[in-house]
Short mmCIF file of C-alpha atoms and ligand atoms in Angstrom, two decimals:
data_model
loop_
_atom_site.label_atom_id
_atom_site.label_comp_id
_atom_site.label_asym_id
_atom_site.label_seq_id
_atom_site.Cartn_x
_atom_site.Cartn_y
_atom_site.Cartn_z
CA MET A 358 1.60 27.18 14.27
CA THR A 359 2.52 24.37 11.87
CA ARG A 360 1.75 25.21 8.25
CA PHE A 361 2.15 23.30 5.02
CA ALA A 362 2.55 24.24 1.36
CA TRP A 363 1.64 21.53 -1.13
CA GLY A 364 1.24 20.55 -4.74
CA VAL A 365 -0.62 17.70 -6.42
CA ALA A 366 -0.29 15.95 -9.78
CA THR A 367 -1.96 12.85 -11.19
CA ASP A 368 -2.12 11.20 -14.61
CA VAL A 369 -3.80 8.16 -16.13
CA GLY A 370 -0.46 7.13 -17.66
CA ARG A 371 0.20 5.80 -21.14
CA VAL A 372 -1.38 2.35 -20.94
CA ARG A 373 -4.40 2.33 -18.64
CA GLN A 374 -7.87 3.39 -19.76
CA ALA A 375 -8.92 5.04 -16.52
CA ASN A 376 -7.25 6.76 -13.61
CA GLU A 377 -8.06 4.65 -10.55
CA ASP A 378 -5.88 6.76 -8.25
CA ALA A 379 -7.59 9.29 -6.00
CA VAL A 380 -6.04 12.13 -4.09
CA LEU A 381 -6.88 14.37 -1.14
CA ALA A 382 -5.04 17.58 -0.34
CA ASP A 383 -6.57 19.81 2.28
CA ASP A 384 -5.01 22.31 4.68
CA ALA A 385 -3.96 19.59 7.07
CA VAL A 386 -4.87 16.21 5.53
CA PHE A 387 -3.16 14.65 2.52
CA ALA A 388 -3.80 11.24 1.01
CA VAL A 389 -3.30 9.04 -2.02
CA ALA A 390 -5.46 5.97 -2.76
CA ASP A 391 -4.79 3.50 -5.58
CA GLY A 392 -7.93 1.57 -6.44
CA MET A 393 -8.47 -1.80 -8.08
CA GLY A 394 -11.54 -3.62 -9.37
CA GLY A 395 -13.64 -3.83 -12.51
CA HIS A 396 -16.74 -1.97 -13.69
CA ARG A 397 -15.24 1.30 -12.47
CA GLY A 398 -14.72 -0.43 -9.10
CA GLY A 399 -11.16 0.86 -8.80
CA GLU A 400 -12.14 4.47 -9.32
CA ILE A 401 -15.08 4.15 -6.95
CA ALA A 402 -12.98 2.41 -4.28
CA SER A 403 -10.17 4.96 -4.19
CA GLN A 404 -12.54 7.95 -4.31
CA LEU A 405 -14.77 6.49 -1.58
CA ALA A 406 -11.68 5.94 0.58
CA VAL A 407 -10.40 9.52 0.36
CA ASP A 408 -13.95 10.96 0.68
CA THR A 409 -14.59 8.92 3.81
CA LEU A 410 -11.24 9.98 5.25
CA ARG A 411 -12.01 13.64 4.57
CA ASP A 412 -15.54 13.41 6.04
CA THR A 413 -14.82 11.33 9.15
CA PHE A 414 -11.46 12.73 10.24
CA THR A 415 -12.70 15.53 12.52
CA VAL A 416 -10.64 15.10 15.69
CA PRO A 417 -6.95 15.85 15.08
CA SER A 418 -5.37 12.75 16.60
CA THR A 419 -3.54 9.78 15.14
CA ASP A 420 -6.06 7.40 16.73
CA ALA A 421 -8.85 9.28 14.96
CA LEU A 422 -6.90 9.03 11.71
CA VAL A 423 -6.66 5.24 12.15
CA GLU A 424 -10.40 5.14 12.94
CA SER A 425 -11.10 7.05 9.73
CA VAL A 426 -9.20 4.43 7.75
CA GLN A 427 -11.35 1.75 9.43
CA ASP A 428 -14.41 3.82 8.50
CA ALA A 429 -13.21 3.93 4.91
CA ASN A 430 -12.78 0.15 4.98
CA ASP A 431 -16.34 -0.25 6.33
CA ALA A 432 -17.69 2.05 3.61
CA LEU A 433 -15.95 0.07 0.86
CA PHE A 434 -16.89 -3.31 2.28
CA ASP A 435 -20.56 -2.30 2.61
CA ARG A 436 -20.67 -0.76 -0.85
CA ALA A 437 -19.11 -3.86 -2.44
CA GLY A 438 -21.63 -6.02 -0.59
CA ASP A 439 -24.55 -3.96 -1.94
CA ASP A 440 -23.47 -3.96 -5.58
CA PRO A 441 -22.41 -7.22 -7.29
CA ASP A 442 -20.62 -5.20 -9.99
CA LEU A 443 -18.30 -3.80 -7.33
CA GLN A 444 -17.50 -7.08 -5.63
CA GLY A 445 -13.78 -7.45 -5.10
CA MET A 446 -13.00 -3.77 -5.40
CA GLY A 447 -10.31 -2.50 -3.12
CA THR A 448 -7.83 0.28 -2.65
CA THR A 449 -4.61 1.29 -0.99
CA LEU A 450 -4.68 4.34 1.28
CA CYS A 451 -1.68 6.32 2.46
CA ALA A 452 -2.29 9.54 4.37
CA MET A 453 -0.64 12.13 6.58
CA ALA A 454 -2.40 14.72 8.74
CA LEU A 455 -1.58 17.39 11.27
CA VAL A 456 -2.54 16.02 14.69
CA ASP A 457 -2.36 17.13 18.28
CA GLY A 458 0.08 15.15 20.41
CA ASP A 459 -0.52 16.32 24.01
CA GLY A 460 -0.64 19.97 23.02
CA ARG A 461 2.17 19.65 20.48
CA ASP A 462 1.78 19.53 16.72
CA LEU A 463 2.66 16.19 15.16
CA ILE A 464 2.21 14.60 11.77
CA GLY A 465 0.11 11.43 11.98
CA VAL A 466 0.74 8.90 9.21
CA VAL A 467 -1.43 5.93 8.26
CA ASN A 468 -0.94 3.29 5.59
CA VAL A 469 -2.63 0.25 4.11
CA GLY A 470 -1.31 -1.21 0.85
CA ASP A 471 1.63 -0.25 -1.34
CA SER A 472 1.27 3.49 -1.84
CA ARG A 473 4.11 5.28 -0.07
CA LEU A 474 5.03 8.22 2.13
CA TYR A 475 8.59 9.49 1.74
CA LEU A 476 10.38 12.15 3.77
CA LEU A 477 13.08 14.33 2.28
CA ASN A 478 15.11 15.69 5.20
CA ASP A 479 18.42 17.48 4.74
CA GLY A 480 18.47 16.33 1.12
CA GLU A 481 18.10 12.68 2.06
CA LEU A 482 15.09 10.61 1.04
CA ARG A 483 13.65 7.87 3.20
CA GLN A 484 10.50 5.84 3.00
CA ILE A 485 8.45 6.20 6.20
CA THR A 486 5.73 3.67 5.40
CA GLU A 487 6.13 -0.06 4.82
CA ASP A 488 4.58 -1.58 1.70
CA HIS A 489 2.02 -4.30 2.23
CA SER A 490 3.05 -6.36 -0.75
CA LEU A 491 4.50 -9.80 -1.19
CA VAL A 492 7.82 -8.48 -2.54
CA ALA A 493 8.15 -6.01 0.35
CA THR A 494 7.66 -8.87 2.80
CA LEU A 495 10.40 -10.85 1.06
CA GLU A 496 12.59 -7.74 1.04
CA ARG A 497 12.11 -7.23 4.79
CA GLN A 498 13.07 -10.88 5.30
CA GLY A 499 16.26 -10.24 3.34
CA ARG A 500 15.20 -12.60 0.55
CA LEU A 501 15.09 -9.90 -2.12
CA THR A 502 17.05 -6.71 -2.58
CA ARG A 503 15.18 -3.48 -3.16
CA ALA A 504 16.33 -3.51 -6.78
CA GLU A 505 15.10 -7.08 -7.27
CA ALA A 506 11.78 -6.26 -5.65
CA ALA A 507 11.32 -3.27 -7.96
CA VAL A 508 11.24 -5.48 -11.08
CA HIS A 509 9.89 -8.69 -9.54
CA PRO A 510 7.04 -10.32 -11.50
CA GLN A 511 5.01 -10.71 -8.29
CA ARG A 512 5.31 -7.05 -7.33
CA ASN A 513 1.60 -6.64 -8.08
CA ILE A 514 0.46 -8.88 -5.24
CA LEU A 515 -0.81 -6.91 -2.24
CA THR A 516 -0.97 -8.46 1.22
CA ARG A 517 -3.29 -5.76 2.59
CA ALA A 518 -5.87 -3.44 1.02
CA LEU A 519 -9.05 -1.63 2.03
CA GLY A 520 -12.42 -3.15 1.12
CA ILE A 521 -11.34 -6.79 0.98
CA ASP A 522 -12.27 -7.83 4.51
CA SER A 523 -14.59 -6.48 7.20
CA LYS A 524 -11.56 -5.48 9.29
CA VAL A 525 -8.20 -4.20 8.22
CA MET A 526 -4.93 -3.74 10.09
CA VAL A 527 -3.71 -0.16 9.80
CA ASP A 528 -0.07 0.89 10.25
CA SER A 529 0.44 4.29 11.86
CA TRP A 530 3.34 6.55 12.76
CA GLU A 531 3.85 9.95 14.35
CA VAL A 532 6.51 12.30 13.03
CA LEU A 533 7.55 15.72 14.26
CA PRO A 534 6.96 18.49 11.74
CA VAL A 535 10.19 20.39 11.08
CA ALA A 536 10.40 23.44 8.81
CA GLY A 537 12.23 22.56 5.60
CA ASP A 538 11.12 18.92 5.59
CA ARG A 539 9.41 17.78 2.42
CA TYR A 540 6.98 14.85 2.26
CA LEU A 541 5.91 12.90 -0.79
CA ILE A 542 2.84 10.64 -0.93
CA CYS A 543 2.66 8.64 -4.14
CA SER A 544 1.09 5.65 -5.83
CA ASP A 545 3.16 2.73 -7.17
CA GLY A 546 2.89 4.20 -10.66
CA LEU A 547 5.68 6.56 -9.58
CA PHE A 548 8.20 4.31 -7.87
CA ASN A 549 7.71 1.42 -10.30
CA GLU A 550 9.00 3.77 -13.00
CA LEU A 551 11.56 5.87 -11.07
CA ASP A 552 14.09 4.68 -8.53
CA ASP A 553 14.56 6.43 -5.18
CA ALA A 554 17.66 8.34 -6.36
CA ARG A 555 15.74 9.86 -9.25
CA ILE A 556 12.81 10.78 -6.99
CA ALA A 557 15.16 12.36 -4.45
CA ALA A 558 17.02 14.36 -7.11
CA THR A 559 13.76 15.77 -8.45
CA LEU A 560 12.49 16.68 -4.98
CA ARG A 561 15.77 18.46 -4.22
CA LYS A 562 15.85 20.33 -7.51
CA LEU A 563 12.43 22.00 -7.59
CA ALA A 564 11.56 24.28 -4.69
CA ASP A 565 7.90 24.72 -5.58
CA PRO A 566 5.87 21.68 -4.37
CA GLY A 567 3.44 21.88 -7.29
CA GLU A 568 6.28 21.96 -9.81
CA ALA A 569 8.00 19.06 -8.08
CA ALA A 570 4.80 16.96 -8.14
CA ARG A 571 4.20 17.69 -11.83
CA GLU A 572 7.81 16.94 -12.76
CA LEU A 573 7.73 13.58 -10.94
CA VAL A 574 4.58 12.60 -12.83
CA ARG A 575 6.10 13.76 -16.12
CA LEU A 576 9.25 11.67 -15.52
CA ALA A 577 7.15 8.60 -14.66
CA LEU A 578 5.27 8.97 -17.96
CA GLU A 579 8.55 9.40 -19.81
CA ALA A 580 9.87 6.19 -18.21
CA GLY A 581 6.90 4.18 -19.48
CA GLY A 582 3.78 5.37 -17.69
CA ARG A 583 2.51 1.79 -17.36
CA ASP A 584 0.22 2.63 -14.45
CA ASN A 585 -1.72 5.58 -13.10
CA VAL A 586 0.68 7.89 -11.32
CA THR A 587 -0.13 10.29 -8.48
CA CYS A 588 2.08 12.54 -6.34
CA VAL A 589 1.35 14.86 -3.44
CA VAL A 590 4.31 16.95 -2.31
CA VAL A 591 3.88 18.57 1.12
CA ASP A 592 6.41 21.05 2.51
CA VAL A 593 6.54 22.00 6.18
CA VAL A 594 6.87 25.79 5.85
CA ASP A 595 6.36 26.76 9.48
CA ASP A 596 6.97 24.70 12.61
CA ASP A 597 6.60 27.50 15.16
CA GLY A 598 10.37 27.98 15.46
CA ARG A 599 10.70 24.58 17.06
CA ASP A 600 14.15 23.24 17.83
CA PRO A 601 13.97 19.54 17.05
CA ASP A 602 16.61 18.56 19.64
CA VAL A 603 14.91 20.37 22.50
CA VAL A 604 11.53 18.98 21.58
CA TYR A 605 12.93 15.51 21.31
CA GLU A 606 14.04 15.46 24.92
CA ALA A 607 10.75 16.93 26.07
CA GLU A 608 8.69 14.54 23.98
CA PRO A 609 7.07 11.73 26.01
CA GLN A 610 8.13 8.45 24.45
CA PRO A 611 6.21 5.16 24.53
CA ASP A 612 9.39 3.56 25.94
CA PRO A 613 11.02 6.44 27.82
CA PRO A 614 14.79 6.60 27.44
CA PRO A 615 16.89 6.80 30.61
CA PRO A 616 16.54 10.40 31.89
CA ALA A 617 20.02 11.90 31.56
CA ASP A 618 20.98 10.02 28.42
CA PRO A 619 20.69 11.32 24.89
CA PRO A 620 18.00 9.64 22.77
CA PRO A 621 18.90 6.02 22.05
CA THR A 622 19.91 5.05 18.55
CA SER A 623 16.76 4.08 16.79
CA THR A 624 15.46 0.65 15.99
CA GLU A 625 12.48 2.00 14.08
CA PRO A 626 12.75 4.42 11.16
CA VAL A 627 13.27 7.78 12.82
CA PRO A 628 13.40 10.80 10.57
CA ILE A 629 16.18 13.09 11.61
CA GLY A 630 13.59 15.75 12.29
CA GLY A 631 12.19 14.08 15.36
CA PRO A 632 10.71 11.04 17.01
CA VAL A 633 8.57 8.55 15.19
CA ARG A 634 6.26 6.20 16.93
CA HIS A 635 5.31 3.24 14.85
CA ARG A 636 2.22 1.48 16.00
CA ARG A 637 0.03 -1.19 14.58
CA SER A 638 -3.56 -1.12 15.67
CA PHE A 639 -3.77 -4.41 17.52
CA THR A 640 -6.76 -3.20 19.45
CA TRP A 641 -9.03 -5.24 21.67
CA ARG A 642 -11.44 -5.22 18.75
CA VAL A 643 -8.92 -7.03 16.63
CA ALA A 644 -8.20 -9.45 19.46
CA LEU A 645 -11.93 -10.09 19.91
CA PHE A 646 -12.30 -10.52 16.18
CA VAL A 647 -9.51 -13.09 16.13
CA LEU A 648 -11.09 -14.93 19.05
CA ILE A 649 -14.48 -15.03 17.35
CA VAL A 650 -12.87 -16.28 14.16
CA LEU A 651 -11.11 -19.06 16.08
CA VAL A 652 -14.32 -20.13 17.85
CA ILE A 653 -16.29 -20.16 14.61
CA ALA A 654 -13.52 -21.99 12.81
CA GLY A 655 -13.31 -24.58 15.59
CA ALA A 656 -17.05 -25.26 15.41
CA ALA A 657 -17.40 -25.29 11.67
CA VAL A 658 -14.31 -27.16 10.60
CA GLY A 659 -14.98 -30.39 8.73
CA ALA A 660 -13.99 -32.42 5.75
CA ILE A 661 -16.14 -30.47 3.31
CA TYR A 662 -14.87 -27.19 4.62
CA TYR A 663 -11.37 -28.47 4.15
CA ALA A 664 -12.13 -29.51 0.60
CA GLY A 665 -13.72 -26.18 -0.16
CA THR A 666 -10.99 -23.97 1.20
CA ASN A 667 -7.71 -25.82 0.91
CA THR A 668 -7.43 -25.09 -2.76
CA PHE A 669 -6.90 -21.92 -4.74
CA TYR A 670 -7.64 -20.55 -8.14
CA VAL A 671 -6.83 -17.48 -10.17
CA GLY A 672 -9.69 -15.65 -11.84
CA PHE A 673 -11.23 -12.30 -12.49
CA SER A 674 -12.92 -10.30 -9.79
CA GLY A 675 -14.70 -7.93 -12.12
CA GLU A 676 -11.83 -6.68 -14.26
CA GLN A 677 -9.16 -7.57 -11.72
CA VAL A 678 -6.96 -10.67 -11.74
CA THR A 679 -7.42 -12.10 -8.26
CA ILE A 680 -6.27 -15.14 -6.28
CA TYR A 681 -9.23 -16.91 -4.70
CA ARG A 682 -9.30 -19.46 -1.93
CA GLY A 683 -11.78 -22.23 -2.78
CA ARG A 684 -13.16 -23.62 -6.02
CA PRO A 685 -14.68 -21.65 -8.88
CA GLY A 686 -18.41 -21.57 -8.13
CA GLY A 687 -17.87 -22.84 -4.59
CA VAL A 688 -18.22 -26.21 -2.83
CA LEU A 689 -21.70 -26.71 -1.34
CA TRP A 690 -22.26 -23.73 0.91
CA ILE A 691 -18.62 -22.61 0.84
CA GLN A 692 -18.17 -19.77 -1.55
CA PRO A 693 -14.68 -18.82 -2.75
CA THR A 694 -13.09 -15.89 -0.94
CA ILE A 695 -10.44 -13.49 -2.10
CA ALA A 696 -7.01 -14.58 -0.88
CA GLU A 697 -4.88 -11.94 -2.57
CA VAL A 698 -5.52 -9.13 -4.98
CA THR A 699 -3.28 -8.11 -7.84
CA SER A 700 -3.19 -4.91 -9.81
CA ILE A 701 -3.28 -6.75 -13.14
CA THR A 702 -6.48 -5.87 -14.99
CA ARG A 703 -8.30 -7.62 -17.83
CA VAL A 704 -6.86 -5.21 -20.43
CA ASP A 705 -3.34 -6.27 -19.41
CA VAL A 706 -4.06 -10.00 -19.84
CA PRO A 707 -2.95 -11.61 -23.11
CA SER A 708 -6.05 -12.77 -25.02
CA SER A 709 -4.89 -16.40 -24.93
CA ARG A 710 -5.23 -16.41 -21.15
CA VAL A 711 -8.56 -14.62 -20.80
CA SER A 712 -10.86 -17.64 -21.13
CA GLU A 713 -8.99 -19.80 -18.60
CA LEU A 714 -9.06 -16.91 -16.13
CA GLU A 715 -12.78 -16.44 -16.74
CA LYS A 716 -13.36 -20.10 -15.88
CA GLY A 717 -10.94 -19.86 -12.97
CA LYS A 718 -7.48 -21.44 -13.17
CA ASP A 719 -7.22 -24.07 -10.40
CA GLU A 720 -4.00 -24.20 -8.41
CA ALA A 721 -3.17 -26.61 -5.59
CA SER A 722 -1.72 -24.03 -3.21
CA LEU A 723 -1.38 -20.32 -2.65
CA ASP A 724 2.24 -20.52 -3.81
CA ASP A 725 1.16 -22.22 -7.04
CA ALA A 726 -1.42 -19.48 -7.58
CA ARG A 727 1.23 -16.82 -6.98
CA SER A 728 3.50 -18.57 -9.47
CA TYR A 729 0.71 -18.47 -12.04
CA VAL A 730 0.33 -14.71 -11.47
CA SER A 731 4.10 -14.42 -11.72
CA ARG A 732 4.17 -16.17 -15.11
CA LEU A 733 1.26 -14.04 -16.25
CA GLN A 734 3.14 -10.86 -15.31
CA GLU A 735 6.26 -12.11 -17.11
CA GLN A 736 4.19 -12.77 -20.22
CA ILE A 737 2.73 -9.25 -19.99
CA ASP A 738 6.17 -7.73 -19.49
CA GLN A 739 7.46 -9.56 -22.58
CA LEU A 740 4.55 -8.50 -24.77
CA ARG A 741 4.99 -4.88 -23.85
CA PRO A 742 7.55 -2.84 -25.77
CA SER A 743 9.27 -2.02 -22.50
CA THR A 744 11.43 1.07 -22.20
CA THR A 745 13.29 0.60 -18.96
CA THR A 746 12.44 -1.82 -16.19
CA THR A 747 12.72 -5.35 -17.50
CA ALA A 748 14.27 -7.91 -15.21
CA PRO A 749 17.47 -9.38 -16.64
CA PRO A 750 17.33 -13.20 -16.73
CA THR A 751 19.77 -13.53 -13.84
CA THR A 752 17.56 -11.41 -11.58
CA SER A 753 14.55 -13.55 -12.42
CA THR A 754 16.41 -16.70 -11.49
CA THR A 755 17.53 -15.24 -8.18
CA ALA A 756 14.03 -14.04 -7.47
CA SER A 757 12.47 -17.44 -8.24
CA ALA A 758 15.02 -19.10 -6.02
CA ALA A 759 14.14 -16.67 -3.23
CA ILE A 760 10.44 -17.44 -3.61
CA GLN A 761 11.22 -21.14 -3.61
CA ALA A 762 13.27 -20.72 -0.44
CA ALA A 763 10.41 -18.83 1.18
CA THR A 764 8.02 -21.59 0.17
CA ASP A 765 10.23 -24.32 1.54
CA GLU A 766 10.46 -22.69 4.92
CA SER A 767 6.81 -21.78 5.27
CA THR A 768 5.37 -25.15 4.34
CA PRO A 769 6.22 -28.12 6.51
MN1 LIG B 26 -1.07 1.62 -9.12
#
């Protein structure tokens, strides 16, 4: 029988007023959610996400885990629709759970947003999940290095979060539990303060998962503590005496390798412990949804619609700095919609900028709006008596050039 030992630590940090991270650690389900939104929206969003996950995840399968994340998205979207104070609230959600894979224990992993799941295997740390952030996208395209992404002024822009839209795309993986493996689920408040080497060293040093989680949080506070920070450390303490190599050959693969051959060298991140299947939930529901959207868009498109949606502005959604598509106040029947969320809150914003953000700062394109957020973040970084992570000027120039290059290619 697969068994886990785990430890949890969370802290509001040294700058924020409230802890908008939420955490779930049960016998077989572990999750971290990092909320955003004003009027306590961030706290409500992250707590609602982990509560919904805990309550709806009853069948131990990865598909059920993905469904639970969709349920959490529904719960947030409905709640935000009912309460104007909570409009625009959202959250990340990163979770792992023990699931049944055709009679064999597996670890199902799901992720939306930029919280992370790491695996420490044989002393080596690797990130299993992919961040849904603008800088991570640029990093995957080879336009930014990991070090540049870590200090990039646009690192706060998320490309996916729960509660923003009626449907959400959920990434999922399956990993084989192997005794001795250690998992870490954390919010960005950890890895924005500590690099991977520091995280790995701490996870190697402290055998007790609770001690390791508390030490990671302590180090993040010491490095600046500019955000809420949350860590769940999960150790696989019993895997039923499984031999990973034997199981690997017996494991049915989505693309079966040629029978007599050893497992092919991986193209997807494969923890040494066993096979990983990385799936994105492009279900028929998503396909249908896309079709419906296309039909509606085809019927409704017109000059006014164009005028109302082909422009962007940056404003507050509650307490949260947010990029909107549309015009402040809307154009005729077309209300502005959220294009991208950021984790910059009103308390972070220099007072000189507050009134223009309250009115809504018009920008001609999404890239212009992102640049505005970028400048805002740079201004915040400069105002703060920073202890460690400040981008040297050369890095900033490289990063801006990379963004510019991305812009040039994506716009005809
Ligand atoms: Mn955060």
